[in-house]
Amino acid sequence: MSLDAIRRVVEDRLGFDAEALGESVLGTAVTERRKAVGVADLSSYADRLKRDAQEFQALAELLVVSETWFYRGGEVFPYLARRVAAVIGTGRVFRALCVPCSSGEEPYSLAIALSEANLPPAGWEIDAVDVSPRAVAAARLAEYREFSFRQCPAWVRDRYFQRTERGWDLSREVRERVRFRVGNVLATPPTNPPGYDLILCRNLLIYLTPNARQRVVDGLTAQLVPDGWIGVGHAEPSAFAGRPFRPVGPAEHFLFSRSAVGANAVPRIEPSKLPVPVSAPLPPTCPSPRPVSNPTPPEPPKAEGPNLACARCLADAGQLAQAIAECQSVLGTAGPSVDAYLLLGVLHQARGELGLASDTFRRALYLDPNHAEALTHAMLLSEAAGRLEQADSFRARLARVAAGDRP
Ligand SMILES: C[S@@+](CC[C@H](N)C(=O)[O-])C[C@H]1O[C@@H](n2cnc3c(N)ncnc32)[C@H](O)[C@@H]1O
């Protein structure tokens, strides 16, 4: 028997695109768990997974990618602090949800930015959710290794952490500002009444099947206040295709505001026609997911010559400049390709190099004028730059592609 039945359970419950996750990642995890519980064959293990929630959890821990660090996306946190100040100014308490929160670096970064902005503590609340009990336990413990600060301004660590023998302990004032819980974003019922002003859902959608991505965005949208914001990772804006959202703030922050459906909504695309986001999931040649407690950075795969898998690994580890260099080498050696231009464009955008990002998406569109993800990126960048006519033209092209009407 193959892994198919197990793959279906994983896709159904976690939404993971198990096929793209790599036969070897799933296969290795299943072998490890079968050994641990003493189940000899795949079919019995598949049955066990369906009825034993604890065993499913144990397998999930081996599949999740817990990669995160403080101030990931840098300037987005001070930018969000300004939004929080504006909402508090109206007399409302600002409520944020961070899902997935992994080992806590992201929600704590938000809490630190809000403390830095001297916002009244009674004016804001942060909830944080992750499917991995191990990650949530690490988040509650709030003891971090050097690796968690790999792209974080030094003053953050100096001001809010204390050096210990094990690493760095987060100050109690910040720790107490975030409420953590274990939860599956695919299964969590919306709060009633919906009440989040901001949901950060970064670097999860890239690992999901198109259907799961749609379900997650539907569920999160239902939890937002009418003018609430959602923040996603740099490779994830295409999840907003067809939704009543418009980009807000600098394009490199990947923030979207909920708004009435209208001219600015991104045209709807059926889940099956949605492009697979460019930077994920990790290709099979990449290192397997790093356990939360392991402070060692993953090594990008050693391959002969430049390749996109390596560029994606570097991007996932936050090494954007190296990832760009790798993409450029791929283009130099293998020649132009849509995938390489798309990844390069996303990387430029993540670094705030918006002119370069626009040019690069155009190159991708030159090779494939109907590429939905390239069209989405190009449209959002034009809109963010105030080039509304150009944005409309990309939107119209995207609508034609969505309708299956390929020009
Ligand atoms: C790459 S980390 C992203 C953390 C953080 N948002 C960031 O961008 O740095 C992905 C996290 O998603 C969590 N995760 C995966 N599937 C999930 C699900 N269905 N519900 C909630 N969390 C999930 C994993 O446990 C992992 O901690």
CSV table of C-alpha atoms and ligand atoms in Angstrom, one decimal:
chain,number,residue,atom,x,y,z
A,1,MET,CA,0.0,0.0,0.0
A,2,SER,CA,1.2,3.5,-0.8
A,3,LEU,CA,1.1,6.6,1.4
A,4,ASP,CA,-2.1,7.8,-0.4
A,5,ALA,CA,-4.5,7.1,2.4
A,6,ILE,CA,-2.2,8.9,4.9
A,7,ARG,CA,-1.7,11.8,2.5
A,8,ARG,CA,-5.5,12.2,2.2
A,9,VAL,CA,-5.8,12.4,6.0
A,10,VAL,CA,-3.1,15.0,6.2
A,11,GLU,CA,-4.6,17.1,3.4
A,12,ASP,CA,-8.0,16.9,4.9
A,13,ARG,CA,-7.1,17.9,8.5
A,14,LEU,CA,-4.2,20.2,8.0
A,15,GLY,CA,-4.8,21.3,4.5
A,16,PHE,CA,-1.2,20.5,3.7
A,17,ASP,CA,-0.3,19.9,0.1
A,18,ALA,CA,1.3,16.6,1.1
A,19,GLU,CA,2.2,15.7,-2.5
A,20,ALA,CA,4.2,18.9,-2.9
A,21,LEU,CA,5.6,18.6,0.6
A,22,GLY,CA,7.5,15.8,-0.8
A,23,GLU,CA,7.1,12.0,-0.7
A,24,SER,CA,10.3,11.8,1.3
A,25,VAL,CA,9.2,14.3,4.0
A,26,LEU,CA,5.9,12.5,4.5
A,27,GLY,CA,7.5,9.1,4.1
A,28,THR,CA,10.2,9.7,6.7
A,29,ALA,CA,7.7,11.1,9.2
A,30,VAL,CA,5.4,8.2,8.8
A,31,THR,CA,8.2,5.7,9.2
A,32,GLU,CA,9.4,7.4,12.4
A,33,ARG,CA,5.9,7.4,13.8
A,34,ARG,CA,5.2,3.8,12.8
A,35,LYS,CA,8.3,2.7,14.6
A,36,ALA,CA,7.4,4.8,17.7
A,37,VAL,CA,4.0,3.2,18.0
A,38,GLY,CA,4.9,-0.2,16.7
A,39,VAL,CA,2.6,-0.3,13.7
A,40,ALA,CA,4.0,-2.5,11.0
A,41,ASP,CA,2.0,-1.6,7.8
A,42,LEU,CA,0.9,1.6,6.2
A,43,SER,CA,-2.8,0.6,6.0
A,44,SER,CA,-3.1,0.0,9.8
A,45,TYR,CA,-1.2,3.2,10.5
A,46,ALA,CA,-3.7,5.1,8.2
A,47,ASP,CA,-6.6,3.6,10.2
A,48,ARG,CA,-4.9,4.6,13.5
A,49,LEU,CA,-4.4,8.2,12.3
A,50,LYS,CA,-8.1,8.5,11.5
A,51,ARG,CA,-9.2,7.5,15.0
A,52,ASP,CA,-6.3,8.6,17.3
A,53,ALA,CA,-6.1,12.4,17.6
A,54,GLN,CA,-2.9,12.2,19.6
A,55,GLU,CA,-1.2,10.1,17.0
A,56,PHE,CA,-2.3,12.6,14.3
A,57,GLN,CA,-0.8,15.3,16.4
A,58,ALA,CA,2.5,13.5,16.8
A,59,LEU,CA,2.7,13.1,13.0
A,60,ALA,CA,1.7,16.7,12.4
A,61,GLU,CA,4.6,17.8,14.6
A,62,LEU,CA,7.0,16.2,12.2
A,63,LEU,CA,5.4,17.8,9.1
A,64,VAL,CA,5.0,21.4,10.2
A,65,VAL,CA,7.6,24.0,9.2
A,66,SER,CA,8.1,26.2,12.3
A,67,GLU,CA,10.5,28.6,10.7
A,68,THR,CA,10.1,32.1,12.2
A,69,TRP,CA,12.1,35.0,13.8
A,70,PHE,CA,11.7,38.3,15.6
A,71,TYR,CA,10.8,41.3,13.4
A,72,ARG,CA,10.2,39.1,10.4
A,73,GLY,CA,9.2,41.6,7.8
A,74,GLY,CA,10.8,44.3,9.9
A,75,GLU,CA,9.1,47.6,9.3
A,76,VAL,CA,5.7,46.1,9.2
A,77,PHE,CA,5.5,46.1,13.0
A,78,PRO,CA,6.1,49.9,13.5
A,79,TYR,CA,3.7,50.5,10.6
A,80,LEU,CA,1.0,48.4,12.3
A,81,ALA,CA,1.6,50.3,15.6
A,82,ARG,CA,0.4,53.4,13.7
A,83,ARG,CA,-2.8,51.6,12.7
A,84,VAL,CA,-3.3,50.4,16.3
A,85,ALA,CA,-2.9,54.0,17.5
A,86,ALA,CA,-5.6,55.2,15.0
A,87,VAL,CA,-8.1,52.5,16.1
A,88,ILE,CA,-7.4,53.2,19.8
A,89,GLY,CA,-7.9,56.9,19.0
A,90,THR,CA,-11.5,56.1,18.1
A,91,GLY,CA,-12.1,54.7,21.6
A,92,ARG,CA,-12.0,51.1,20.6
A,93,VAL,CA,-9.8,48.3,21.9
A,94,PHE,CA,-7.6,47.0,19.1
A,95,ARG,CA,-7.7,43.2,18.8
A,96,ALA,CA,-5.1,41.2,16.9
A,97,LEU,CA,-4.9,37.5,16.1
A,98,CYS,CA,-1.6,35.9,15.0
A,99,VAL,CA,-2.2,32.5,13.4
A,100,PRO,CA,0.0,30.6,12.9
A,101,CYS,CA,2.2,32.0,15.7
A,102,SER,CA,4.8,29.2,15.7
A,103,SER,CA,7.1,29.7,18.7
A,104,GLY,CA,5.9,33.2,19.4
A,105,GLU,CA,8.4,35.5,17.7
A,106,GLU,CA,5.8,37.1,15.5
A,107,PRO,CA,3.1,38.0,18.1
A,108,TYR,CA,5.8,39.1,20.5
A,109,SER,CA,7.3,41.3,17.8
A,110,LEU,CA,3.9,43.0,17.5
A,111,ALA,CA,3.6,43.4,21.3
A,112,ILE,CA,7.1,44.9,21.4
A,113,ALA,CA,6.3,47.4,18.6
A,114,LEU,CA,3.1,48.5,20.4
A,115,SER,CA,5.0,48.9,23.6
A,116,GLU,CA,7.7,50.9,21.8
A,117,ALA,CA,4.9,53.2,20.4
A,118,ASN,CA,3.8,53.9,24.0
A,119,LEU,CA,0.3,52.7,23.3
A,120,PRO,CA,-1.8,52.3,26.4
A,121,PRO,CA,-1.8,48.6,27.4
A,122,ALA,CA,-5.5,48.7,28.0
A,123,GLY,CA,-6.0,49.7,24.4
A,124,TRP,CA,-4.8,46.5,22.7
A,125,GLU,CA,-5.0,42.7,22.9
A,126,ILE,CA,-3.1,40.0,21.0
A,127,ASP,CA,-4.3,36.3,20.6
A,128,ALA,CA,-1.9,33.8,19.1
A,129,VAL,CA,-2.7,30.3,17.8
A,130,ASP,CA,-0.8,27.4,16.3
A,131,VAL,CA,-1.6,23.8,15.6
A,132,SER,CA,1.6,22.6,17.2
A,133,PRO,CA,1.5,22.1,21.0
A,134,ARG,CA,5.3,22.0,21.0
A,135,ALA,CA,5.5,25.4,19.3
A,136,VAL,CA,2.9,26.9,21.6
A,137,ALA,CA,4.7,25.6,24.7
A,138,ALA,CA,7.9,27.2,23.4
A,139,ALA,CA,6.1,30.4,22.8
A,140,ARG,CA,4.7,30.4,26.4
A,141,LEU,CA,8.2,29.7,27.7
A,142,ALA,CA,9.6,32.7,25.7
A,143,GLU,CA,13.2,31.6,26.0
A,144,TYR,CA,15.0,32.2,22.7
A,145,ARG,CA,18.3,31.3,21.0
A,146,GLU,CA,20.4,33.6,18.9
A,147,PHE,CA,18.9,32.2,15.8
A,148,SER,CA,15.5,33.8,16.6
A,149,PHE,CA,17.1,37.2,16.2
A,150,ARG,CA,18.7,36.6,12.8
A,151,GLN,CA,17.0,39.6,11.2
A,152,CYS,CA,16.0,41.6,14.2
A,153,PRO,CA,17.3,45.0,15.1
A,154,ALA,CA,19.8,44.7,18.0
A,155,TRP,CA,18.0,47.2,20.1
A,156,VAL,CA,14.9,44.9,20.3
A,157,ARG,CA,16.9,42.2,22.0
A,158,ASP,CA,18.9,44.6,24.2
A,159,ARG,CA,15.7,46.4,25.4
A,160,TYR,CA,13.3,43.5,25.8
A,161,PHE,CA,15.4,40.4,26.6
A,162,GLN,CA,17.6,39.3,29.4
A,163,ARG,CA,20.7,37.1,28.7
A,164,THR,CA,20.7,33.8,30.4
A,165,GLU,CA,22.8,30.7,30.2
A,166,ARG,CA,20.4,29.1,27.7
A,167,GLY,CA,19.9,32.2,25.5
A,168,TRP,CA,17.6,35.2,25.8
A,169,ASP,CA,14.5,35.5,28.1
A,170,LEU,CA,11.7,37.8,27.0
A,171,SER,CA,10.6,40.4,29.6
A,172,ARG,CA,7.6,39.5,31.6
A,173,GLU,CA,5.7,42.7,30.6
A,174,VAL,CA,5.8,41.6,26.9
A,175,ARG,CA,5.2,37.9,27.6
A,176,GLU,CA,2.0,38.7,29.5
A,177,ARG,CA,0.6,40.7,26.6
A,178,VAL,CA,0.1,37.7,24.3
A,179,ARG,CA,-2.6,34.9,24.9
A,180,PHE,CA,-1.5,31.7,23.3
A,181,ARG,CA,-3.5,28.6,22.5
A,182,VAL,CA,-3.3,25.5,20.4
A,183,GLY,CA,-5.7,25.4,17.5
A,184,ASN,CA,-6.1,24.4,13.9
A,185,VAL,CA,-6.9,27.4,11.6
A,186,LEU,CA,-8.9,25.0,9.4
A,187,ALA,CA,-11.1,23.9,12.3
A,188,THR,CA,-11.4,27.0,14.5
A,189,PRO,CA,-14.9,28.4,14.5
A,190,PRO,CA,-15.2,32.1,13.9
A,191,THR,CA,-15.5,34.3,17.0
A,192,ASN,CA,-19.0,35.6,17.5
A,193,PRO,CA,-19.3,38.5,17.1
A,194,PRO,CA,-16.3,38.7,14.8
A,195,GLY,CA,-13.9,41.0,16.4
A,196,TYR,CA,-10.3,41.1,15.1
A,197,ASP,CA,-8.9,44.4,13.7
A,198,LEU,CA,-5.9,42.6,12.4
A,199,ILE,CA,-5.1,39.0,11.6
A,200,LEU,CA,-1.5,38.1,10.8
A,201,CYS,CA,-1.6,34.8,8.8
A,202,ARG,CA,1.9,34.8,7.4
A,203,ASN,CA,3.8,31.9,5.9
A,204,LEU,CA,1.2,29.2,6.3
A,205,LEU,CA,-0.9,29.6,3.1
A,206,ILE,CA,2.1,28.6,1.0
A,207,TYR,CA,2.0,25.1,2.4
A,208,LEU,CA,-1.7,24.5,1.7
A,209,THR,CA,-3.7,23.1,-1.1
A,210,PRO,CA,-5.7,25.7,-3.1
A,211,ASN,CA,-8.9,24.5,-1.4
A,212,ALA,CA,-7.5,24.7,2.0
A,213,ARG,CA,-6.1,28.2,1.3
A,214,GLN,CA,-9.6,29.3,0.3
A,215,ARG,CA,-11.1,27.8,3.4
A,216,VAL,CA,-8.6,29.5,5.7
A,217,VAL,CA,-9.1,32.9,4.1
A,218,ASP,CA,-12.9,32.4,4.3
A,219,GLY,CA,-12.6,31.5,8.0
A,220,LEU,CA,-10.3,34.4,8.8
A,221,THR,CA,-12.4,36.9,6.8
A,222,ALA,CA,-15.4,35.9,9.0
A,223,GLN,CA,-13.4,36.8,12.1
A,224,LEU,CA,-12.5,40.3,11.0
A,225,VAL,CA,-14.3,43.5,11.9
A,226,PRO,CA,-15.7,45.2,8.7
A,227,ASP,CA,-12.6,47.3,8.1
A,228,GLY,CA,-10.1,44.8,9.5
A,229,TRP,CA,-6.7,44.0,8.0
A,230,ILE,CA,-5.0,40.7,7.1
A,231,GLY,CA,-1.3,40.4,6.8
A,232,VAL,CA,0.2,37.6,4.7
A,233,GLY,CA,3.7,36.4,3.7
A,234,HIS,CA,5.5,37.7,0.7
A,235,ALA,CA,4.5,34.7,-1.5
A,236,GLU,CA,0.8,34.7,-0.4
A,237,PRO,CA,-1.1,37.7,-1.8
A,238,SER,CA,-2.7,35.6,-4.6
A,239,ALA,CA,-4.8,34.1,-1.8
A,240,PHE,CA,-6.9,37.3,-2.1
A,241,ALA,CA,-7.9,36.6,-5.7
A,242,GLY,CA,-11.6,37.3,-5.9
A,243,ARG,CA,-12.0,38.7,-2.4
A,244,PRO,CA,-13.3,42.0,-1.1
A,245,PHE,CA,-9.9,43.2,0.0
A,246,ARG,CA,-7.6,45.9,-1.1
A,247,PRO,CA,-3.9,46.3,-0.5
A,248,VAL,CA,-3.0,48.8,2.2
A,249,GLY,CA,0.3,50.4,3.2
A,250,PRO,CA,3.7,49.8,1.6
A,251,ALA,CA,3.5,46.9,-0.9
A,252,GLU,CA,6.4,45.1,0.8
A,253,HIS,CA,4.2,44.7,4.0
A,254,PHE,CA,1.6,42.5,2.2
A,255,LEU,CA,-1.3,43.9,4.2
A,256,PHE,CA,-4.9,43.9,2.9
A,257,SER,CA,-7.9,45.7,4.2
A,258,ARG,CA,-11.3,44.3,4.1
A,259,SER,CA,-13.6,46.5,2.0
A,260,ALA,CA,-16.9,46.3,0.2
A,261,VAL,CA,-16.8,44.3,-3.0
A,262,GLY,CA,-16.3,46.8,-5.8
A,263,ALA,CA,-14.0,47.9,-8.6
A,264,ASN,CA,-10.9,47.3,-6.5
A,265,ALA,CA,-11.7,43.7,-5.5
A,266,VAL,CA,-9.3,41.2,-7.1
A,267,PRO,CA,-11.2,39.0,-9.6
A,268,ARG,CA,-12.3,35.6,-8.4
A,269,ILE,CA,-10.4,32.6,-9.5
A,270,GLU,CA,-11.7,29.0,-8.9
A,271,PRO,CA,-9.4,27.3,-6.3
A,272,SER,CA,-8.4,24.7,-8.9
A,273,LYS,CA,-7.2,27.4,-11.2
A,274,LEU,CA,-5.2,29.3,-8.6
A,275,PRO,CA,-1.5,29.2,-9.1
A,276,VAL,CA,0.6,27.4,-6.6
A,277,PRO,CA,2.5,30.1,-4.6
A,278,VAL,CA,5.9,30.5,-5.9
A,279,SER,CA,8.0,30.0,-2.9
A,280,ALA,CA,6.6,26.9,-1.4
A,281,PRO,CA,6.3,24.2,-0.2
A,282,LEU,CA,9.8,23.2,0.4
A,283,PRO,CA,11.0,21.1,-2.4
A,284,PRO,CA,12.1,17.5,-1.5
A,285,THR,CA,15.7,18.5,-1.8
A,286,CYS,CA,15.4,21.0,1.1
A,287,PRO,CA,16.2,20.1,4.6
A,288,SER,CA,13.3,18.6,6.5
A,289,PRO,CA,11.5,21.0,8.9
A,290,ARG,CA,13.5,22.1,11.9
A,291,PRO,CA,12.1,21.1,15.3
A,292,VAL,CA,11.1,24.1,17.3
A,293,SER,CA,13.6,23.4,20.0
A,294,ASN,CA,16.6,23.0,17.6
A,295,PRO,CA,18.5,26.2,17.4
A,296,THR,CA,20.6,25.1,14.4
A,297,PRO,CA,19.8,27.0,11.1
A,298,PRO,CA,18.8,24.8,8.2
A,299,GLU,CA,21.5,24.4,5.6
A,300,PRO,CA,20.3,25.1,2.1
A,301,PRO,CA,20.7,22.0,-0.1
A,302,LYS,CA,24.0,21.6,-1.8
A,303,ALA,CA,23.3,21.0,-5.5
A,304,GLU,CA,25.4,21.1,-8.6
A,305,GLY,CA,25.1,24.6,-10.0
A,306,PRO,CA,22.4,27.2,-9.1
A,307,ASN,CA,18.8,26.0,-8.8
A,308,LEU,CA,15.5,27.4,-7.8
A,309,ALA,CA,15.0,24.8,-5.0
A,310,CYS,CA,18.0,26.3,-3.3
A,311,ALA,CA,16.7,29.9,-3.9
A,312,ARG,CA,13.4,28.9,-2.3
A,313,CYS,CA,15.2,27.4,0.7
A,314,LEU,CA,17.2,30.6,1.2
A,315,ALA,CA,14.0,32.7,0.8
A,316,ASP,CA,12.2,30.6,3.4
A,317,ALA,CA,15.1,31.1,5.8
A,318,GLY,CA,14.9,34.8,5.3
A,319,GLN,CA,18.2,35.1,3.4
A,320,LEU,CA,16.7,37.3,0.7
A,321,ALA,CA,19.8,38.8,-0.8
A,322,GLN,CA,21.4,35.3,-1.2
A,323,ALA,CA,18.1,34.0,-2.6
A,324,ILE,CA,18.1,36.9,-5.2
A,325,ALA,CA,21.6,36.1,-6.2
A,326,GLU,CA,20.7,32.4,-6.6
A,327,CYS,CA,17.7,33.3,-8.8
A,328,GLN,CA,19.9,35.5,-10.9
A,329,SER,CA,22.4,32.7,-11.4
A,330,VAL,CA,19.6,30.4,-12.4
A,331,LEU,CA,18.4,32.9,-15.0
A,332,GLY,CA,22.0,33.4,-16.2
A,333,THR,CA,22.7,29.7,-16.6
A,334,ALA,CA,19.3,28.1,-17.5
A,335,GLY,CA,17.9,31.1,-19.4
A,336,PRO,CA,14.6,33.0,-18.7
A,337,SER,CA,11.8,31.1,-17.0
A,338,VAL,CA,8.5,32.2,-15.4
A,339,ASP,CA,9.2,30.5,-12.2
A,340,ALA,CA,12.5,32.1,-11.7
A,341,TYR,CA,11.2,35.6,-12.6
A,342,LEU,CA,8.2,35.1,-10.2
A,343,LEU,CA,10.4,34.1,-7.3
A,344,LEU,CA,12.8,36.9,-8.0
A,345,GLY,CA,9.9,39.4,-8.2
A,346,VAL,CA,8.5,38.2,-4.9
A,347,LEU,CA,12.0,38.5,-3.3
A,348,HIS,CA,12.5,42.1,-4.6
A,349,GLN,CA,9.0,43.0,-3.3
A,350,ALA,CA,9.9,41.5,0.1
A,351,ARG,CA,13.0,43.7,0.2
A,352,GLY,CA,10.9,46.8,-0.7
A,353,GLU,CA,12.5,47.1,-4.1
A,354,LEU,CA,9.2,47.7,-5.8
A,355,GLY,CA,10.4,49.1,-9.1
A,356,LEU,CA,12.6,46.0,-9.6
A,357,ALA,CA,9.7,43.8,-8.5
A,358,SER,CA,7.3,45.3,-11.0
A,359,ASP,CA,9.9,44.9,-13.8
A,360,THR,CA,10.5,41.3,-12.9
A,361,PHE,CA,6.8,40.4,-12.8
A,362,ARG,CA,6.5,42.0,-16.3
A,363,ARG,CA,9.3,39.8,-17.5
A,364,ALA,CA,7.3,36.8,-16.2
A,365,LEU,CA,4.2,38.1,-18.0
A,366,TYR,CA,6.2,38.5,-21.2
A,367,LEU,CA,6.9,34.8,-21.1
A,368,ASP,CA,3.4,33.8,-20.0
A,369,PRO,CA,0.9,36.7,-20.5
A,370,ASN,CA,-1.9,34.7,-18.7
A,371,HIS,CA,0.0,33.8,-15.6
A,372,ALA,CA,-2.5,34.4,-12.8
A,373,GLU,CA,0.0,34.9,-10.0
A,374,ALA,CA,2.2,37.2,-12.0
A,375,LEU,CA,-0.9,39.2,-13.0
A,376,THR,CA,-2.0,39.4,-9.3
A,377,HIS,CA,1.4,40.7,-8.1
A,378,ALA,CA,1.7,43.2,-11.0
A,379,MET,CA,-1.9,44.5,-10.3
A,380,LEU,CA,-1.3,44.8,-6.6
A,381,LEU,CA,2.0,46.6,-7.1
A,382,SER,CA,0.5,49.0,-9.6
A,383,GLU,CA,-2.4,49.8,-7.2
A,384,ALA,CA,0.0,50.3,-4.3
A,385,ALA,CA,2.0,52.8,-6.4
A,386,GLY,CA,-1.1,54.7,-7.4
A,387,ARG,CA,-1.0,53.6,-11.0
A,388,LEU,CA,-4.7,52.9,-11.1
A,389,GLU,CA,-5.2,52.6,-14.8
A,390,GLN,CA,-2.4,50.1,-15.1
A,391,ALA,CA,-3.8,48.2,-12.1
A,392,ASP,CA,-7.2,48.1,-13.9
A,393,SER,CA,-5.7,46.8,-17.0
A,394,PHE,CA,-4.0,43.9,-15.1
A,395,ARG,CA,-7.2,43.3,-13.2
A,396,ALA,CA,-9.1,43.0,-16.5
A,397,ARG,CA,-6.6,40.5,-17.8
A,398,LEU,CA,-6.8,38.5,-14.6
A,399,ALA,CA,-10.6,38.5,-14.9
A,400,ARG,CA,-10.3,37.1,-18.4
A,401,VAL,CA,-7.9,34.4,-17.2
A,402,ALA,CA,-10.3,33.6,-14.3
A,403,ALA,CA,-13.2,33.3,-16.7
A,404,GLY,CA,-11.1,30.8,-18.7
A,405,ASP,CA,-11.1,33.2,-21.6
A,406,ARG,CA,-7.4,33.1,-22.5
A,407,PRO,CA,-6.6,36.1,-24.8
B,1,LIG,C1,6.5,28.9,8.9
B,1,LIG,S1,5.7,29.0,10.4
B,1,LIG,C2,5.1,30.7,10.3
B,1,LIG,C3,5.1,31.4,11.6
B,1,LIG,C4,4.9,32.9,11.6
B,1,LIG,N1,3.6,33.2,11.1
B,1,LIG,C5,5.9,33.6,10.7
B,1,LIG,O1,5.6,34.0,9.5
B,1,LIG,O2,7.1,33.7,11.0
B,1,LIG,C6,4.3,28.0,10.1
B,1,LIG,C7,3.5,27.6,11.3
B,1,LIG,O3,2.2,27.1,10.9
B,1,LIG,C8,1.7,26.2,11.8
B,1,LIG,N2,0.6,25.5,11.2
B,1,LIG,C9,0.6,24.6,10.2
B,1,LIG,N3,-0.7,24.2,9.9
B,1,LIG,C10,-1.5,24.9,10.8
B,1,LIG,C11,-2.9,24.9,11.0
B,1,LIG,N4,-3.7,24.1,10.2
B,1,LIG,N5,-3.4,25.7,11.9
B,1,LIG,C12,-2.6,26.4,12.7
B,1,LIG,N6,-1.3,26.4,12.6
B,1,LIG,C13,-0.7,25.7,11.6
B,1,LIG,C14,3.0,25.3,12.1
B,1,LIG,O4,2.9,24.6,13.3
B,1,LIG,C15,4.1,26.4,12.1
B,1,LIG,O5,4.3,26.8,13.4
